[in-house]
Amino acid sequence: MIDVTLLGCGGMMPMKDRWLTSCLLTCDGRSVLIDCGEGTQIAMKCASRRVKPVELICFTHFHADHISGLPGFLLSMGNEGRTEPVTIAGPRGLERTVRSLCVIAPALPFEIRFAELKDEQTLHCGELEIDFFKARHSIECIGYSVSLKRQGKFDPEKAVQNNVPKRIWSTLQKNGEVDYEGVHYTFDMVGGKPRKGIKVSYCTDSRPTERIAEGVKESDLFICEGLYSEADKTERAIKTGHMMFCEAASLAAKAGVRELWLTHFSPALTEPQEGLPAVREIFPNAHCGFDGKTVTLNFED
Amino acid sequence: MIDVTLLGCGGMMPMKDRWLTSCLLTCDGRSVLIDCGEGTQIAMKCASRRVKPVELICFTHFHADHISGLPGFLLSMGNEGRTEPVTIAGPRGLERTVRSLCVIAPALPFEIRFAELKDEQTLHCGELEIDFFKARHSIECIGYSVSLKRQGKFDPEKAVQNNVPKRIWSTLQKNGEVDYEGVHYTFDMVGGKPRKGIKVSYCTDSRPTERIAEGVKESDLFICEGLYSEADKTERAIKTGHMMFCEAASLAAKAGVRELWLTHFSPALTEPQEGLPAVREIFPNAHCGFDGKTVTLNFED
C-alpha cells in the first residue's frame, strides 16, 4: 500500500492558511517527498509526519515555491537524528541549486546524493519505483509517477511443474529469487502474470501536454496543478506556463486515471471548490486538494 | 513613535504554533525587519503586515533559522510591487550568503544594496538610526539597537536672541535647517538640548557579554534571546553560544533597560511563561514574547 499526503495545496507563495504544494508518499515506512517550498517542514508537523524517514526528495523545478524550504528541511532531518544518506532528484541544475541553497546548512550529519534527471531513468525508494516525465513550464520542469508493482499470484501447479522444492516456496514468493542446492529459482517459475499495482502521479507547474498524459497514464491518483479556475485567466495561464482546472480535468480524462486531486491554487483563489462542478463535467472523479489531504491506496483484491 | 512587532518567538526550527524569531519595526510607514527565518513572510501576514514597505533587512547571523525565509520574502516583496531598492545588512559574509540563497530568486524587480557590518557604522531607515554591536555565538553574530532621536524643545527666546526670522520657525523646527535670505539657520539656534528619544534593542543568538549590555543600554525595549529556562540547560547554552532566561534578565538589569521581552525559545520549551517568576526576581519588567506581540512606543510627554 502507499500512503499519500498532500502536505499543502498553495502555489506561488505561502499563505497563513495554505501551505505550498508538496506531497509525501510512504510505503513500508520509507518516504518520498515531492517538492519542498517554504514551510513544508511545518506542513509535515501539521500532518503529524516526521521528516527523518524521507529517503528521496524529488523536485519538479527550481522556482522558490517548490524548493525554498529545503535547507530548513534538511537541517530538521539532522536534528531528528538522520545519519543515512538522502537522495535528492530533480531536473538539470539540481546540484548547483541545492549546493547554493545549502550555504546555510553547511554541516549536515548525512550524505546527500544527487540524481540529476535527464534521460529515462527510474529511481527507487524501497519497493517504490519513481519515474519522471517532462512538463512544460517557464523553466525546465518535470512531473513524477510513483509506482508500487505487484507480482503475479503464486501458482502451486506451476511450481510443481517447474520442480521448485516446496520448502522454498514462501521465500521465493517473498524475495523473488532463491538459490537452493545449487539451483537458481526465480518467481516466474511459480507465479502468474504481474497483477495491477498502484500508481500515483504528480504534475505541477505545467501547461497540459501529450507527454504528461502518457506519463500519468492509468494512475490510481493523479495530483495535478490547477492554478486558476476562472476561464478569464486562461491567457495568463498560457503565458506563464500554468494549468487551468479544466485543462487538468481533460488531462485526467485523456490519461484514464482513476482519481484527480487539484492543487497549487493561486493565492487569489480562496474557494477552489467553487470550480469543481465545471471540472466534474469533464472528469467526474475530481477533487480539490487541501492541506493534509490523505489517502491510503491498497492493492485490489 | 515606533511600532514594534515580534513576528515570531521560536528558535532553531519553525513549529506549527510558533514562527521563528524575527522583529518588525515601523516608523512613519517605513519598516526595518530583523532576521527572516523560514515562514517570516507568513508570520507577517498573520500579524497583518505587508512585506512591501520593508526598506532594510538586518541579519544577526547566518544560521538557517534566522535567514532561510529571505528568498521567499524578497520574491513576495516583488509580487507586492516593490521597485525601490532594499538594503540588506549583516555580519561579514553577507553578500556571499544572500547571493547564494537568491539562486532561486534570480530576477527581482528591485535593487539589493548590501551593508556588510564590520566597524562602527550607523544605518538609517527614514528617521530611524540603526546601530549594531558584537554578540558571542558559535559563528559571527551581531545585535542591533534601533533609535528614534528627539530634538530639543523649541525655545522662542533663544530664537529671538539668535535673530532667527519668525516666518521660518516652524520650517526650522521640522527640517532642522533652513537657508533663508542668504543665511543658513540650524536647529540649535532655536532649540534646547535633545530630549529622550526611543530605543529598541534586539539580541539573539548569544552568550551574555559586557558589549551587549553597553549596546542595549537604557533601551525602552530590549528583545533578547532566552533559549532555555531550566537551570540544567545552562551547560548546553554555554556550549552552543545561547542565552538562558536568567542571563537575559541580568543583562537587562545591568543595561538599565525599561522592559525585556524574551524570545527565541527552544522547541522543547512549550510553556515559556513558567520561567517568568524566576526571571522577574532579577528583572521585574520582563515578559515572554509571543508571535505577533506588538507595542507602540511614543516619546515621553
Coordinates of C-alpha atoms in Angstrom, one line a residue, chain A residues 14-274:
Chain A
P14 CA 2.8 30.5 1.2
M15 CA -0.3 31.9 2.9
K16 CA -1.4 31.9 6.5
D17 CA -4.0 29.2 5.9
R18 CA -2.4 27.3 3.0
W19 CA 1.0 25.6 2.7
L20 CA 2.8 25.4 -0.5
T21 CA 2.1 22.4 -2.6
S22 CA 4.2 19.3 -1.8
C23 CA 3.4 15.7 -1.5
L24 CA 4.6 12.8 0.8
L25 CA 4.3 9.2 -0.3
T26 CA 5.1 6.5 2.2
C27 CA 5.4 2.7 1.6
D28 CA 6.5 0.4 4.3
G29 CA 8.0 3.2 6.5
R30 CA 10.1 4.7 3.7
S31 CA 9.1 8.0 2.3
V32 CA 9.4 10.1 -0.8
L33 CA 8.8 13.8 -0.7
I34 CA 7.9 15.7 -3.9
D35 CA 8.7 19.5 -3.7
C36 CA 9.7 21.4 -0.6
G37 CA 8.7 25.0 -0.6
E38 CA 8.9 27.4 2.4
G39 CA 7.1 25.9 5.3
T40 CA 7.0 22.3 4.1
Q41 CA 8.7 21.1 7.3
I42 CA 5.9 22.8 9.3
A43 CA 3.2 21.3 7.0
M44 CA 4.8 17.9 7.8
K45 CA 4.3 18.6 11.5
C46 CA 0.7 19.7 10.9
A47 CA 0.1 16.4 9.2
S48 CA 1.8 14.5 12.0
R49 CA 4.6 13.3 9.8
R50 CA 8.3 13.1 10.7
V51 CA 11.0 14.4 8.4
K52 CA 13.6 11.8 9.3
P53 CA 12.3 8.8 7.3
V54 CA 12.3 10.8 4.0
E55 CA 14.8 8.9 1.8
L56 CA 14.2 10.7 -1.5
I57 CA 13.3 14.3 -2.2
C58 CA 12.1 15.0 -5.8
F59 CA 11.9 18.4 -7.3
T60 CA 9.7 19.3 -10.2
H61 CA 11.6 22.5 -10.8
F62 CA 13.6 25.3 -9.0
H63 CA 11.1 28.0 -8.6
A64 CA 11.2 29.2 -4.9
D65 CA 7.7 28.0 -4.0
H66 CA 8.9 24.4 -4.8
I67 CA 12.3 24.4 -3.2
S68 CA 12.8 27.2 -0.7
G69 CA 12.1 25.0 2.3
L70 CA 14.9 22.6 1.5
P71 CA 17.7 23.9 3.8
G72 CA 15.4 24.0 6.8
F73 CA 14.0 20.6 5.9
L74 CA 17.5 19.0 5.7
L75 CA 18.6 20.6 9.0
S76 CA 15.5 19.3 10.7
M77 CA 16.2 15.8 9.4
G78 CA 19.6 16.2 11.0
N79 CA 18.0 17.4 14.2
E80 CA 15.8 14.3 14.2
G81 CA 18.9 12.2 14.1
R82 CA 19.1 11.1 10.5
T83 CA 22.5 9.8 9.5
E84 CA 21.6 7.7 6.5
P85 CA 22.1 9.2 3.0
V86 CA 19.3 11.2 1.4
T87 CA 18.9 11.3 -2.4
I88 CA 17.7 14.5 -4.0
A89 CA 16.4 14.3 -7.5
G90 CA 15.4 17.0 -10.0
P91 CA 15.9 18.5 -13.4
R92 CA 19.3 19.8 -14.7
G93 CA 21.0 22.3 -12.5
L94 CA 19.9 20.4 -9.4
E95 CA 23.3 20.0 -7.7
R96 CA 24.3 23.6 -8.3
T97 CA 20.9 24.9 -7.0
V98 CA 20.9 22.7 -3.9
R99 CA 24.5 23.4 -3.0
S100 CA 23.9 27.1 -3.4
L101 CA 20.9 26.9 -1.0
C102 CA 22.8 24.8 1.4
V103 CA 25.2 27.7 2.2
I104 CA 23.1 28.0 5.4
A105 CA 23.2 24.2 6.1
P106 CA 26.9 23.5 5.7
A107 CA 27.3 20.6 8.1
L108 CA 24.6 18.0 7.7
P109 CA 25.1 14.7 9.6
F110 CA 24.2 12.7 6.5
E111 CA 25.4 12.4 2.9
I112 CA 23.4 14.0 0.1
R113 CA 23.3 12.0 -3.2
F114 CA 22.2 13.8 -6.3
A115 CA 20.1 12.3 -9.1
E116 CA 20.0 14.9 -11.9
L117 CA 17.3 13.6 -14.3
K118 CA 18.0 13.9 -17.9
D119 CA 17.3 10.7 -19.8
E120 CA 15.0 7.8 -19.0
Q121 CA 15.8 6.7 -15.5
T122 CA 13.9 5.0 -12.7
L123 CA 14.6 5.9 -9.1
H124 CA 13.9 3.6 -6.2
C125 CA 12.8 4.0 -2.6
G126 CA 12.3 0.6 -1.1
E127 CA 9.6 -1.0 -3.2
L128 CA 8.5 2.2 -4.8
E129 CA 9.6 3.0 -8.4
I130 CA 9.8 6.6 -9.3
D131 CA 9.7 7.6 -13.0
F132 CA 9.6 11.1 -14.3
F133 CA 8.3 12.9 -17.4
K134 CA 8.9 16.2 -19.0
A135 CA 6.5 19.0 -18.3
R136 CA 6.1 22.4 -20.0
H137 CA 6.7 25.5 -17.8
S138 CA 8.7 28.7 -18.0
I139 CA 11.8 26.9 -16.8
E140 CA 12.8 23.2 -17.1
C141 CA 10.2 21.2 -15.2
I142 CA 9.3 17.5 -14.7
G143 CA 6.5 15.5 -13.3
Y144 CA 6.7 12.2 -11.4
S145 CA 4.9 8.9 -11.2
V146 CA 5.4 6.7 -8.2
S147 CA 4.5 3.0 -8.7
L148 CA 4.3 0.0 -6.4
K149 CA 4.4 -3.1 -8.6
R150 CA 2.5 -6.3 -7.7
Q151 CA 3.8 -9.7 -8.7
G152 CA 1.5 -12.4 -10.1
K153 CA -0.4 -14.9 -7.9
F154 CA 1.5 -17.9 -6.6
D155 CA 0.6 -20.9 -8.7
P156 CA 1.4 -24.2 -6.9
E157 CA 0.8 -26.3 -10.1
K158 CA 3.3 -24.2 -12.0
A159 CA 5.8 -24.6 -9.1
V160 CA 5.4 -28.4 -9.2
Q161 CA 5.7 -28.4 -13.0
N162 CA 9.0 -26.5 -12.7
N163 CA 10.3 -28.8 -9.9
V164 CA 10.6 -26.0 -7.3
P165 CA 11.1 -27.6 -3.9
K166 CA 8.1 -26.9 -1.6
R167 CA 10.4 -25.7 1.3
I168 CA 11.5 -22.6 -0.7
W169 CA 8.0 -21.6 -2.0
S170 CA 7.3 -18.9 0.6
T171 CA 10.9 -17.5 0.4
L172 CA 10.6 -17.4 -3.4
Q173 CA 7.3 -15.7 -3.2
K174 CA 8.7 -13.1 -0.8
N175 CA 12.1 -12.4 -2.3
G176 CA 11.5 -13.1 -6.0
E177 CA 14.6 -15.3 -6.3
V178 CA 16.3 -18.0 -4.2
D179 CA 19.5 -20.1 -4.6
Y180 CA 18.9 -23.6 -3.2
E181 CA 21.1 -26.7 -3.5
G182 CA 23.0 -25.2 -6.4
V183 CA 19.9 -24.1 -8.4
H184 CA 18.8 -20.5 -9.1
Y185 CA 15.0 -20.3 -8.8
T186 CA 13.0 -17.2 -9.9
F187 CA 9.5 -16.0 -9.3
D188 CA 8.3 -16.6 -12.8
M189 CA 8.8 -20.4 -12.1
V190 CA 6.0 -20.2 -9.6
G191 CA 3.9 -17.1 -10.3
G192 CA 1.3 -15.9 -12.8
K193 CA 1.4 -12.6 -14.7
P194 CA 2.1 -9.5 -12.7
R195 CA -1.1 -8.0 -11.3
K196 CA -2.2 -4.4 -11.3
G197 CA -0.1 -2.4 -8.8
I198 CA -0.6 1.2 -7.5
K199 CA 0.4 4.3 -9.4
V200 CA 0.4 7.9 -8.1
S201 CA 1.3 10.8 -10.3
Y202 CA 2.2 14.4 -9.6
C203 CA 2.5 17.3 -12.0
T204 CA 3.0 21.0 -11.3
D205 CA 3.8 23.6 -12.8
S206 CA 3.0 23.0 -16.4
R207 CA 0.8 23.5 -19.4
P208 CA -1.1 20.3 -20.4
T209 CA 0.8 18.1 -22.9
E210 CA 0.6 14.7 -24.5
R211 CA 3.8 13.7 -22.7
I212 CA 2.1 14.3 -19.3
A213 CA -0.9 12.3 -20.3
E214 CA 1.4 9.5 -21.3
G215 CA 3.4 9.7 -18.1
V216 CA 0.4 9.7 -15.7
K217 CA -1.5 7.1 -17.8
E218 CA -3.9 4.9 -15.7
S219 CA -2.7 6.4 -12.4
D220 CA -4.8 5.5 -9.4
L221 CA -4.4 9.0 -8.2
F222 CA -3.2 12.0 -10.3
I223 CA -2.3 15.1 -8.3
C224 CA -2.2 18.0 -10.8
E225 CA -1.8 21.7 -10.8
G226 CA -5.0 23.8 -11.1
L227 CA -3.6 27.3 -10.6
Y228 CA -6.8 29.1 -11.9
S229 CA -10.4 28.1 -12.1
E230 CA -12.0 31.1 -13.9
A231 CA -11.9 30.9 -17.7
D232 CA -10.8 34.6 -18.0
K233 CA -7.4 33.6 -16.5
T234 CA -6.6 31.1 -19.4
E235 CA -4.5 33.6 -21.3
R236 CA -2.4 34.3 -18.2
A237 CA -2.0 30.5 -17.6
I238 CA -0.8 30.0 -21.1
K239 CA 1.6 32.9 -20.8
T240 CA 3.1 31.8 -17.5
G241 CA 3.2 28.1 -18.2
H242 CA 0.5 27.0 -15.7
M243 CA -2.6 24.9 -15.9
M244 CA -6.3 25.7 -15.5
F245 CA -8.7 23.5 -13.6
C246 CA -10.5 22.3 -16.7
E247 CA -7.2 21.5 -18.5
A248 CA -6.2 19.3 -15.6
A249 CA -9.5 17.5 -15.9
S250 CA -9.1 16.9 -19.6
L251 CA -5.6 15.6 -19.0
A252 CA -7.0 13.2 -16.3
A253 CA -9.7 12.0 -18.7
K254 CA -7.3 11.5 -21.6
A255 CA -4.8 9.6 -19.4
G256 CA -7.6 7.4 -18.0
V257 CA -6.7 8.0 -14.3
R258 CA -9.0 6.9 -11.6
E259 CA -9.0 10.0 -9.4
L260 CA -7.8 13.6 -9.7
W261 CA -6.7 16.0 -7.0
L262 CA -6.3 19.6 -8.0
T263 CA -3.6 21.6 -6.2
H264 CA -1.2 24.6 -6.5
F265 CA -4.0 27.1 -6.2
S266 CA -3.4 30.7 -6.9
P267 CA -3.3 32.8 -3.7
A268 CA -6.3 34.8 -5.2
L269 CA -8.3 31.5 -5.5
T270 CA -9.8 31.5 -2.0
E271 CA -12.6 29.0 -2.7
P272 CA -11.2 26.4 -5.1
Q273 CA -14.2 24.1 -4.6
E274 CA -16.4 26.5 -6.4

